[in-house]
CSV table of C-alpha atoms in Angstrom, one decimal:
chain,number,residue,atom,x,y,z
A,438,MET,CA,42.5,100.3,101.4
A,439,ILE,CA,42.9,104.0,102.3
A,440,PRO,CA,39.7,106.0,102.7
A,441,PHE,CA,40.0,109.1,100.6
A,442,GLU,CA,40.6,112.2,102.6
A,443,LYS,CA,42.3,115.2,101.1
A,444,SER,CA,44.2,117.7,103.1
A,445,GLY,CA,45.7,120.7,101.3
A,446,ASN,CA,47.7,119.4,98.4
A,447,GLY,CA,47.9,115.9,99.7
A,448,VAL,CA,46.0,112.8,100.8
A,449,VAL,CA,45.8,111.7,104.4
A,450,GLU,CA,47.3,108.3,105.2
A,451,PRO,CA,45.9,106.9,108.5
A,452,SER,CA,48.3,105.6,111.1
A,453,ARG,CA,48.6,101.8,111.3
A,454,VAL,CA,50.5,99.0,113.0
A,455,LEU,CA,53.1,97.5,110.6
A,456,PRO,CA,53.6,93.7,110.7
A,457,LEU,CA,57.0,92.7,111.9
A,458,ASP,CA,59.0,90.6,109.3
A,459,GLY,CA,61.9,89.6,111.5
A,460,GLU,CA,64.7,90.8,113.8
A,461,TYR,CA,68.4,90.8,112.9
A,462,ASP,CA,71.7,91.7,114.3
A,463,VAL,CA,72.6,93.6,111.1
A,464,ILE,CA,70.5,94.8,108.2
A,465,VAL,CA,72.3,95.8,105.1
A,466,ALA,CA,70.3,98.3,102.9
A,467,GLY,CA,71.3,97.5,99.3
A,468,GLY,CA,72.8,94.4,97.7
A,469,GLY,CA,75.3,96.0,95.3
A,470,MET,CA,79.0,95.4,95.7
A,471,ALA,CA,79.2,97.4,98.9
A,472,GLY,CA,76.2,95.5,100.3
A,473,CYS,CA,77.6,92.1,99.4
A,474,GLY,CA,80.9,93.0,101.1
A,475,ALA,CA,79.1,94.2,104.2
A,476,GLY,CA,76.6,91.3,104.4
A,477,ILE,CA,79.3,88.6,103.9
A,478,ALA,CA,81.7,90.2,106.4
A,479,ALA,CA,78.9,90.7,109.1
A,480,ALA,CA,77.6,87.2,108.7
A,481,ARG,CA,81.1,85.7,108.9
A,482,ALA,CA,81.6,87.7,112.1
A,483,GLY,CA,78.7,85.7,113.6
A,484,CYS,CA,75.9,88.3,113.0
A,485,LYS,CA,72.4,87.3,111.9
A,486,THR,CA,72.4,89.4,108.8
A,487,LEU,CA,69.8,90.5,106.2
A,488,ILE,CA,70.5,92.1,102.9
A,489,ILE,CA,67.6,94.1,101.4
A,490,GLU,CA,67.8,94.6,97.6
A,491,ARG,CA,65.3,96.4,95.4
A,492,GLU,CA,66.5,94.6,92.2
A,493,SER,CA,66.3,90.9,91.3
A,494,ALA,CA,70.0,90.1,91.7
A,495,LEU,CA,73.0,91.0,93.8
A,496,GLY,CA,75.9,93.1,92.5
A,497,GLY,CA,74.2,96.3,91.5
A,498,LEU,CA,75.8,98.1,88.6
A,499,ALA,CA,78.5,95.4,88.1
A,500,THR,CA,75.7,92.9,87.3
A,501,VAL,CA,72.3,94.4,86.7
A,502,GLY,CA,73.8,97.6,85.2
A,503,LEU,CA,76.3,95.8,82.9
A,504,VAL,CA,79.3,97.7,84.3
A,505,ASN,CA,81.5,94.7,84.0
A,506,ILE,CA,84.7,96.5,84.7
A,507,PRO,CA,85.4,95.8,88.4
A,508,LEU,CA,88.3,98.3,89.0
A,509,ASP,CA,90.5,99.3,92.0
A,510,PHE,CA,92.5,97.4,94.5
A,511,LEU,CA,91.6,93.8,95.2
A,512,SER,CA,91.1,93.2,98.9
A,513,GLY,CA,89.6,90.4,101.1
A,514,ILE,CA,86.2,89.5,99.9
A,515,GLY,CA,86.7,91.2,96.5
A,516,ALA,CA,89.8,89.1,95.9
A,517,GLU,CA,87.8,86.0,96.8
A,518,MET,CA,85.1,86.9,94.4
A,519,PHE,CA,87.7,87.3,91.6
A,520,ARG,CA,89.1,83.8,92.3
A,521,LYS,CA,85.6,82.3,92.1
A,522,LEU,CA,84.9,84.2,88.9
A,523,GLU,CA,88.1,82.8,87.4
A,524,GLU,CA,87.1,79.3,88.4
A,525,VAL,CA,83.9,79.6,86.2
A,526,LYS,CA,85.7,81.5,83.4
A,527,GLY,CA,83.8,84.6,84.3
A,528,LEU,CA,86.8,87.0,84.4
A,529,TRP,CA,89.3,88.1,81.7
A,530,HIS,CA,91.7,90.7,83.1
A,531,ARG,CA,89.4,93.2,84.6
A,532,ASN,CA,86.4,92.3,82.4
A,533,SER,CA,83.7,90.2,84.1
A,534,ASP,CA,80.7,88.2,83.0
A,535,PRO,CA,77.7,90.0,84.6
A,536,GLU,CA,75.5,86.8,84.7
A,537,LYS,CA,78.2,84.6,86.2
A,538,ASN,CA,79.0,87.4,88.7
A,539,LYS,CA,75.3,87.3,89.8
A,540,LEU,CA,75.6,83.6,90.5
A,541,ILE,CA,79.0,83.9,92.3
A,542,LEU,CA,77.6,86.6,94.6
A,543,ASP,CA,74.5,84.5,95.3
A,544,ARG,CA,76.7,81.6,96.3
A,545,MET,CA,79.0,83.8,98.5
A,546,VAL,CA,76.2,85.6,100.3
A,547,ARG,CA,74.2,82.4,100.9
A,548,GLY,CA,77.3,80.5,101.8
A,549,ALA,CA,78.1,83.1,104.5
A,550,GLY,CA,74.6,82.6,106.0
A,551,CYS,CA,73.0,85.9,105.0
A,552,ASP,CA,69.3,86.2,104.5
A,553,VAL,CA,68.3,88.1,101.4
A,554,LEU,CA,65.2,89.9,100.2
A,555,PHE,CA,64.9,90.8,96.5
A,556,HIS,CA,62.3,93.2,95.1
A,557,THR,CA,62.2,94.9,98.4
A,558,GLN,CA,62.7,98.7,98.9
A,559,VAL,CA,63.7,100.4,102.2
A,560,VAL,CA,61.2,103.3,102.5
A,561,GLU,CA,61.7,104.5,106.1
A,562,ALA,CA,64.1,104.2,109.0
A,563,ILE,CA,63.0,103.2,112.6
A,564,VAL,CA,64.9,105.3,115.2
A,565,LYS,CA,64.9,105.2,119.0
A,566,LYS,CA,66.6,107.8,121.1
A,567,GLY,CA,68.9,108.8,118.2
A,568,ALA,CA,69.9,105.3,117.2
A,569,ILE,CA,68.6,103.4,114.2
A,570,CYS,CA,66.9,100.1,115.2
A,571,GLY,CA,65.3,98.9,112.0
A,572,VAL,CA,63.8,99.8,108.7
A,573,VAL,CA,60.4,99.9,107.0
A,574,VAL,CA,60.2,98.1,103.6
A,575,GLU,CA,57.7,97.7,100.9
A,576,SER,CA,57.4,94.8,98.5
A,577,LYS,CA,54.8,92.3,97.1
A,578,SER,CA,54.2,91.4,100.7
A,579,GLY,CA,53.1,94.9,101.6
A,580,ARG,CA,54.5,97.4,104.0
A,581,GLN,CA,56.5,95.8,106.8
A,582,ALA,CA,58.9,96.6,109.6
A,583,ILE,CA,62.2,94.7,110.2
A,584,LEU,CA,64.2,95.4,113.3
A,585,ALA,CA,68.0,95.3,113.7
A,586,LYS,CA,70.7,96.1,116.3
A,587,ARG,CA,72.8,97.6,113.6
A,588,VAL,CA,72.2,99.0,110.0
A,589,ILE,CA,74.7,99.4,107.2
A,590,ASP,CA,73.5,101.7,104.4
A,591,CYS,CA,74.9,100.4,101.1
A,592,SER,CA,72.0,101.8,99.0
A,593,GLY,CA,74.2,104.1,96.9
A,594,ASP,CA,72.0,107.0,97.6
A,595,GLY,CA,72.2,106.8,101.4
A,596,ASP,CA,68.4,106.2,101.6
A,597,ALA,CA,68.3,104.6,105.1
A,598,ALA,CA,70.8,107.1,106.6
A,599,ALA,CA,68.8,110.1,105.2
A,600,MET,CA,65.5,108.7,106.4
A,601,ALA,CA,67.1,108.2,109.9
A,602,GLY,CA,67.9,111.9,110.0
A,603,CYS,CA,71.5,112.1,108.9
A,604,ASP,CA,72.6,115.3,107.2
A,605,PHE,CA,73.7,114.9,103.6
A,606,ALA,CA,74.7,116.8,100.4
A,607,ALA,CA,73.7,115.9,96.9
A,608,GLY,CA,75.0,117.0,93.5
A,609,ARG,CA,77.6,119.7,92.8
A,610,PRO,CA,77.4,123.0,94.7
A,611,GLY,CA,75.4,125.6,92.9
A,612,ASP,CA,72.9,123.9,90.7
A,613,GLY,CA,72.7,120.5,92.5
A,614,TYR,CA,73.2,118.5,89.3
A,615,SER,CA,74.9,115.1,89.7
A,616,GLN,CA,77.5,113.7,87.4
A,617,ALA,CA,76.1,112.5,84.1
A,618,CYS,CA,74.3,109.2,84.3
A,619,SER,CA,74.9,106.3,81.8
A,620,LEU,CA,72.9,103.4,80.5
A,621,GLU,CA,75.3,100.7,79.4
A,622,PHE,CA,74.7,98.4,76.5
A,623,ARG,CA,76.1,95.2,75.0
A,624,LEU,CA,76.8,94.4,71.4
A,625,GLY,CA,77.2,90.9,69.9
A,626,GLY,CA,78.5,89.7,66.5
A,627,VAL,CA,81.7,91.8,66.9
A,628,ASP,CA,84.8,90.9,64.9
A,629,TRP,CA,87.2,91.9,67.8
A,630,ASP,CA,90.4,90.9,65.9
A,631,LYS,CA,89.5,93.2,63.0
A,632,TYR,CA,88.8,96.1,65.4
A,633,VAL,CA,92.0,95.6,67.5
A,634,ASN,CA,94.1,95.5,64.3
A,635,SER,CA,92.4,98.4,62.6
A,636,GLU,CA,93.9,101.8,61.7
A,637,LEU,CA,91.1,103.5,63.7
A,638,LYS,CA,92.1,101.6,66.9
A,639,ALA,CA,95.7,102.7,66.4
A,640,SER,CA,95.0,106.3,65.5
A,641,ASP,CA,91.8,107.1,67.3
A,642,PRO,CA,91.4,104.7,70.2
A,643,ARG,CA,88.9,106.8,72.1
A,644,TRP,CA,86.9,107.5,68.9
A,645,THR,CA,87.2,111.3,69.5
A,646,ALA,CA,87.9,112.2,65.9
A,647,THR,CA,85.4,109.6,64.5
A,648,ILE,CA,82.6,111.1,66.7
A,649,ALA,CA,83.5,114.6,65.6
A,650,LYS,CA,83.3,113.6,61.9
A,651,ALA,CA,80.0,111.8,62.4
A,652,LEU,CA,78.6,114.9,64.1
A,653,GLU,CA,79.7,117.1,61.2
A,654,ALA,CA,78.2,114.6,58.7
A,655,LYS,CA,75.0,114.5,60.8
A,656,ASP,CA,75.4,110.8,61.4
A,657,LEU,CA,74.8,111.6,65.0
A,658,PRO,CA,71.8,113.8,66.0
A,659,TYR,CA,73.7,115.5,68.8
A,660,GLU,CA,76.8,115.1,70.9
A,661,ILE,CA,75.8,112.3,73.3
A,662,GLU,CA,79.5,112.0,74.3
A,663,ASN,CA,82.8,113.2,72.8
A,664,HIS,CA,84.7,110.0,73.3
A,665,LEU,CA,84.4,106.3,74.1
A,666,ASN,CA,84.4,106.0,77.9
A,667,TRP,CA,85.2,102.3,78.0
A,668,MET,CA,84.6,99.1,76.2
A,669,THR,CA,85.0,95.7,77.8
A,670,HIS,CA,85.3,92.2,76.2
A,671,VAL,CA,82.8,89.9,77.9
A,672,PRO,CA,84.6,86.7,78.8
A,673,GLY,CA,83.3,83.2,78.2
A,674,ARG,CA,81.9,84.0,74.7
A,675,PRO,CA,83.0,82.9,71.3
A,676,GLU,CA,86.3,84.6,70.3
A,677,HIS,CA,88.3,85.1,67.1
A,678,CYS,CA,85.4,84.1,64.9
A,679,GLY,CA,83.5,87.4,64.4
A,680,MET,CA,81.1,86.6,67.2
A,681,ASP,CA,82.7,88.4,70.2
A,682,GLU,CA,80.5,90.3,72.7
A,683,VAL,CA,81.4,93.7,74.2
A,684,SER,CA,79.9,96.0,76.8
A,685,ILE,CA,80.1,99.8,76.1
A,686,CYS,CA,79.9,102.9,78.1
A,687,ILE,CA,79.3,106.0,75.9
A,688,CYS,CA,75.7,107.0,76.6
A,689,HIS,CA,75.2,110.0,78.9
A,690,SER,CA,72.2,111.9,80.3
A,691,ARG,CA,73.1,115.4,81.6
A,692,LYS,CA,71.5,117.8,84.0
A,693,CYS,CA,70.6,114.9,86.2
A,694,LYS,CA,68.7,114.8,89.5
A,695,PRO,CA,68.8,111.0,90.3
A,696,LEU,CA,66.9,111.5,93.6
A,697,SER,CA,63.8,112.3,91.5
A,698,ASN,CA,61.9,109.4,90.2
A,699,ARG,CA,60.6,111.5,87.3
A,700,ASP,CA,64.1,112.4,86.2
A,701,LEU,CA,65.2,108.8,86.6
A,702,THR,CA,62.4,107.9,84.3
A,703,ARG,CA,63.5,110.5,81.8
A,704,MET,CA,67.1,109.1,81.9
A,705,TYR,CA,65.9,105.5,81.2
A,706,PHE,CA,64.0,106.6,78.1
A,707,GLU,CA,66.9,108.8,77.0
A,708,GLY,CA,69.4,106.1,77.6
A,709,ARG,CA,67.7,103.5,75.5
A,710,GLU,CA,67.3,106.0,72.6
A,711,GLN,CA,71.0,106.8,73.0
A,712,ALA,CA,72.0,103.2,72.9
A,713,ASP,CA,70.1,102.7,69.7
A,714,THR,CA,71.6,105.8,68.2
A,715,MET,CA,75.2,104.8,69.2
A,716,TRP,CA,74.8,101.2,68.1
A,717,LYS,CA,73.9,102.4,64.6
A,718,PHE,CA,76.8,104.9,64.6
A,719,ILE,CA,79.2,102.1,65.7
A,720,ARG,CA,78.0,99.7,63.0
A,721,LYS,CA,78.6,102.3,60.3
A,722,HIS,CA,81.9,103.9,61.5
A,723,ILE,CA,83.9,101.4,63.7
A,724,PRO,CA,85.8,98.5,61.9
A,725,GLY,CA,84.8,95.1,63.1
A,726,PHE,CA,81.3,96.1,64.1
A,727,GLU,CA,79.7,96.0,60.7
A,728,LYS,CA,77.6,92.9,61.5
A,729,SER,CA,77.1,93.6,65.2
A,730,TRP,CA,73.7,93.8,66.9
A,731,LEU,CA,72.4,95.3,70.1
A,732,ILE,CA,71.9,92.6,72.7
A,733,ASP,CA,70.5,94.6,75.6
A,734,THR,CA,70.8,97.7,77.7
A,735,GLY,CA,71.4,97.7,81.5
A,736,ALA,CA,68.3,97.1,83.6
A,737,LEU,CA,69.9,99.5,86.2
A,738,LEU,CA,70.9,103.0,85.3
A,739,GLY,CA,74.5,104.0,86.0
A,740,VAL,CA,74.0,106.7,88.6
A,741,ARG,CA,77.4,107.9,89.7
A,742,ASP,CA,76.4,110.0,92.7
A,743,GLY,CA,73.4,110.7,94.8
A,744,ARG,CA,73.4,111.6,98.5
A,745,ARG,CA,76.7,112.0,100.3
A,746,ILE,CA,76.1,111.3,104.0
A,747,ALA,CA,77.8,113.8,106.4
A,748,GLY,CA,80.3,111.8,108.5
A,749,GLU,CA,82.9,112.4,111.2
A,750,TYR,CA,85.3,113.2,108.4
A,751,THR,CA,84.6,114.5,104.9
A,752,MET,CA,87.0,113.5,102.2
A,753,THR,CA,88.2,116.3,99.9
A,754,ALA,CA,89.8,116.6,96.5
A,755,TRP,CA,93.0,117.5,98.3
A,756,ASP,CA,93.0,114.1,100.0
A,757,LEU,CA,93.0,112.3,96.7
A,758,ALA,CA,95.7,114.5,95.1
A,759,SER,CA,98.0,114.4,98.1
A,760,GLY,CA,97.6,110.7,98.7
A,761,ALA,CA,96.2,111.3,102.1
A,762,ARG,CA,97.1,108.8,104.9
A,763,PHE,CA,94.8,108.3,107.8
A,764,ASP,CA,95.4,106.3,111.0
A,765,ASP,CA,91.8,104.9,110.8
A,766,VAL,CA,92.2,103.6,107.2
A,767,VAL,CA,89.8,100.8,106.3
A,768,ALA,CA,90.2,100.8,102.5
A,769,ILE,CA,92.5,102.2,99.8
A,770,SER,CA,92.1,103.4,96.2
A,771,HIS,CA,94.2,104.7,93.4
A,772,HIS,CA,91.3,106.0,91.3
A,773,GLY,CA,91.7,109.7,90.5
A,774,TYR,CA,89.1,112.4,89.7
A,775,ASP,CA,86.6,111.2,87.1
A,776,ILE,CA,83.7,113.7,86.9
A,777,HIS,CA,81.4,112.8,84.1
A,778,HIS,CA,80.5,116.4,83.3
A,779,PRO,CA,77.0,117.3,84.7
A,780,THR,CA,76.0,119.6,81.8
A,781,GLU,CA,78.4,119.1,78.9
A,782,PRO,CA,80.1,116.3,77.0
A,783,GLY,CA,83.3,115.0,78.4
A,784,ASN,CA,85.0,113.7,81.6
A,785,VAL,CA,86.7,116.0,83.9
A,786,LYS,CA,89.8,114.4,85.5
A,787,TRP,CA,91.1,117.5,87.2
A,788,VAL,CA,89.9,119.8,90.0
A,789,GLU,CA,90.5,123.5,90.4
A,790,MET,CA,92.4,124.2,93.7
A,791,GLU,CA,94.2,127.1,95.1
A,792,ILE,CA,98.0,126.7,95.2
A,793,GLU,CA,100.1,129.5,96.5
A,794,GLY,CA,97.3,132.0,96.0
A,795,LYS,CA,96.5,130.9,92.4
A,796,LYS,CA,93.7,128.6,91.1
A,797,ARG,CA,95.3,125.7,89.3
A,798,PRO,CA,93.8,122.6,87.6
A,799,VAL,CA,95.1,119.7,89.7
A,800,ILE,CA,95.3,116.0,88.7
A,801,CYS,CA,96.0,113.2,91.2
A,802,SER,CA,97.4,110.5,88.9
A,803,ALA,CA,98.7,110.0,85.4
A,804,GLY,CA,95.1,109.2,84.4
A,805,GLY,CA,94.3,112.8,84.8
A,806,PHE,CA,96.0,113.5,81.4
A,807,ASN,CA,93.2,111.5,79.8
A,808,THR,CA,90.7,114.1,80.6
A,809,SER,CA,88.4,114.9,77.7
A,810,TYR,CA,87.3,118.3,79.1
A,811,PHE,CA,90.4,120.5,79.4
A,812,PRO,CA,91.0,123.6,81.6
A,813,GLU,CA,92.0,127.0,80.2
A,814,GLY,CA,95.5,126.5,78.9
A,815,GLY,CA,94.8,122.9,77.8
A,816,LYS,CA,96.8,119.8,78.8
A,817,ALA,CA,99.9,121.9,79.6
A,818,ALA,CA,98.1,123.7,82.4
A,819,LEU,CA,97.5,120.4,84.4
A,820,CYS,CA,99.6,120.2,87.5
A,821,ASP,CA,100.1,118.0,90.6
A,822,TYR,CA,99.1,119.0,94.1
A,823,LYS,CA,102.2,121.1,94.5
A,824,GLY,CA,101.7,123.0,91.3
A,825,ARG,CA,104.3,121.2,89.2
A,826,THR,CA,103.6,120.8,85.5
A,827,GLY,CA,104.9,118.8,82.5
A,828,ALA,CA,107.9,116.6,83.2
A,829,ASP,CA,108.2,118.0,86.7
A,830,ILE,CA,104.9,116.4,87.9
A,831,LYS,CA,105.3,114.0,90.7
A,832,PHE,CA,102.6,112.0,92.4
A,833,PRO,CA,102.7,110.7,96.0
A,834,GLU,CA,104.3,107.3,96.4
A,835,PRO,CA,103.0,104.7,96.9
A,836,GLN,CA,100.2,105.9,94.6
A,837,PHE,CA,97.0,105.4,96.6
A,838,TYR,CA,95.0,107.3,99.2
A,839,ASP,CA,93.2,106.1,102.3
A,840,ILE,CA,89.5,105.8,103.1
A,841,PRO,CA,89.1,106.6,106.8
A,842,TYR,CA,86.6,104.8,109.0
A,843,ARG,CA,85.3,108.3,110.0
A,844,ALA,CA,84.0,109.0,106.5
A,845,MET,CA,81.8,105.9,106.9
A,846,THR,CA,80.5,106.9,110.3
A,847,PRO,CA,77.6,109.4,110.2
A,848,LEU,CA,77.7,112.4,112.5
A,849,LYS,CA,74.3,112.1,114.0
A,850,VAL,CA,72.7,108.6,114.1
A,851,GLU,CA,74.1,105.8,116.3
A,852,ASN,CA,74.3,102.1,115.3
A,853,LEU,CA,74.6,103.1,111.6
A,854,LEU,CA,77.5,103.0,109.1
A,855,VAL,CA,77.5,103.8,105.4
A,856,ALA,CA,79.6,102.2,102.7
A,857,GLY,CA,79.9,102.7,98.9
A,858,ARG,CA,79.4,105.8,96.9
A,859,CYS,CA,77.4,107.5,99.7
A,860,ILE,CA,80.2,108.0,102.2
A,861,SER,CA,81.2,111.4,103.4
A,862,THR,CA,83.0,113.3,100.6
A,863,THR,CA,82.9,116.5,98.6
A,864,PHE,CA,81.4,116.3,95.1
A,865,GLU,CA,84.8,116.2,93.5
A,866,ALA,CA,86.3,113.6,95.8
A,867,GLN,CA,83.3,111.3,95.4
A,868,SER,CA,84.2,111.0,91.7
A,869,GLY,CA,87.2,109.1,92.7
A,870,THR,CA,85.8,107.1,95.7
A,871,ARG,CA,83.1,105.2,93.8
A,872,LEU,CA,84.7,102.4,91.9
A,873,ILE,CA,83.3,98.9,92.2
A,874,MET,CA,86.0,97.1,94.1
A,875,LEU,CA,86.5,100.0,96.5
A,876,CYS,CA,82.8,99.9,97.3
A,877,MET,CA,83.1,96.2,98.1
A,878,ALA,CA,86.1,96.9,100.4
A,879,MET,CA,84.3,99.6,102.2
A,880,GLY,CA,81.3,97.3,102.7
A,881,GLU,CA,83.6,94.6,104.1
A,882,ALA,CA,85.1,97.1,106.5
A,883,ALA,CA,81.6,98.1,107.7
A,884,GLY,CA,80.6,94.5,108.2
A,885,VAL,CA,83.7,93.8,110.2
A,886,ALA,CA,83.1,96.9,112.3
A,887,MET,CA,79.5,95.9,113.1
A,888,GLY,CA,80.6,92.5,114.1
A,889,LEU,CA,83.1,94.0,116.6
A,890,SER,CA,80.5,96.6,117.8
A,891,LEU,CA,78.0,93.9,118.6
A,892,LYS,CA,80.5,91.6,120.2
A,893,GLN,CA,81.8,94.4,122.5
A,894,GLY,CA,78.4,96.0,123.1
A,895,ILE,CA,79.5,99.4,122.0
A,896,ALA,CA,78.4,101.9,119.3
A,897,PRO,CA,80.1,101.4,115.9
A,898,ARG,CA,81.8,104.8,116.2
A,899,LYS,CA,83.5,103.7,119.4
A,900,VAL,CA,85.1,100.5,118.0
A,901,ASN,CA,88.9,100.6,118.1
A,902,ARG,CA,90.1,101.2,114.6
A,903,VAL,CA,93.1,98.9,115.1
A,904,GLU,CA,90.8,96.0,115.8
A,905,ILE,CA,88.9,96.7,112.6
A,906,GLN,CA,92.2,96.9,110.6
A,907,ARG,CA,93.6,93.7,112.1
A,908,ALA,CA,90.4,91.9,111.3
A,909,ILE,CA,90.4,93.2,107.7
A,910,ILE,CA,94.1,92.2,107.2
A,911,ALA,CA,93.5,88.8,108.8
A,912,ASN,CA,90.7,88.2,106.1
A,913,GLY,CA,93.2,89.0,103.3
A,914,GLY,CA,92.4,92.7,103.1
A,915,ASP,CA,94.8,95.3,101.5
A,916,LEU,CA,95.2,98.5,103.5
A,917,GLY,CA,98.5,99.2,101.9
A,918,GLN,CA,100.2,97.7,105.0
A,919,SER,CA,103.0,96.3,102.9
A,920,LYS,CA,103.9,99.7,101.5
A,921,ARG,CA,103.7,101.9,104.6
A,922,ARG,CA,103.4,101.7,108.3
A,923,ILE,CA,99.9,102.1,109.9
A,924,PRO,CA,100.2,103.2,113.5
A,925,GLY,CA,99.3,100.5,116.0
A,926,LEU,CA,99.8,97.6,113.6
């Protein structure tokens, strides 16, 4: 009970002593894919590890959010997860079964020896002499403190890092809007064979023309999106009998401020209305979906970007386009720009850069040609990082870019690393560095680094990057070492 005492425009909360709910070597804030990678790696390195997760399951968007399309390079723990999913028929190509993925992650995390707290929110950081030494959590058990020698922030929004005093950026420069946010949904009763063999699938695979016609006929109340972002086939379900199950990404909320609980609430309401609208549109206009039904919407909103924690190095759009190589590489990605437009329909897969004194729309892979929001001059204006267009475009070989350890190392606070979509990047670069399997690889790198930091009794930022890299590779990690030379290895 708090005695009511008002002060200005607020209410006074008296100071109190928080009960201590444990002490750990490593606390991982967030149990999404980055958090699972971090927790498993730290525990396997011999650290007493706790993963704190606000939802009821591990995996974040890949499970609770129905984003069952785990893309990017397979590395270490991520490759292990894929093998285990295949064993239970929970994976088909790059389409996963969210429910089976929850169970696999449960088993992997518990098998590594991690402690886990579900339905628990990190609400404050505990800092001593510039070093984080624990967190404050709130749950059904009340408000408690948990201490740790090291903390890895895998919360997506950099919550623990921001609370500890790290500098950060959020949203695009200017208006601060994040990328559009999506609530995914699943449909059952789909005749997949009919859809795959339809004229629409052949002539309008992204539904662009179909959506435009529906808008003109007023079968859609407004332009929720101008194309189908992705549709996955959920494995382990009945097939070839008109009873297939799919997950769909097409709903988008715009002008988003995902660090506001009021705006998050607005987006959940809007997302469910959009899912209902799009399901009815799909039943009417897409062959094979005539008898489909809406199974569910994601319990977790697809927030693509929140805080970006200021690190020792900030990744830029140029790094992605030029295939940047860093001596302190701890993960790699081939995902290009993918900015779900903050205020208008469409995905932006190019970034305006200055090349030889002129502003040019640069793409960083062939996927950039699939942009649904074009620059002035259209598709023909798109160029590579050297300004080449059309048939002359050439992308760096091999086609990937590095994630440096420094981008995961906050500038200010000691004994802290960040992993996942909250690493140190610009707004444009972050649109590429947020894929599910990359997040898991970054988490694994952070867990490995924390194990070495504790073993050697030094700050995480002082750990020799070669030792981190060797440990990652020894665990089956892919740093592109077979395709190029990494100094020191």
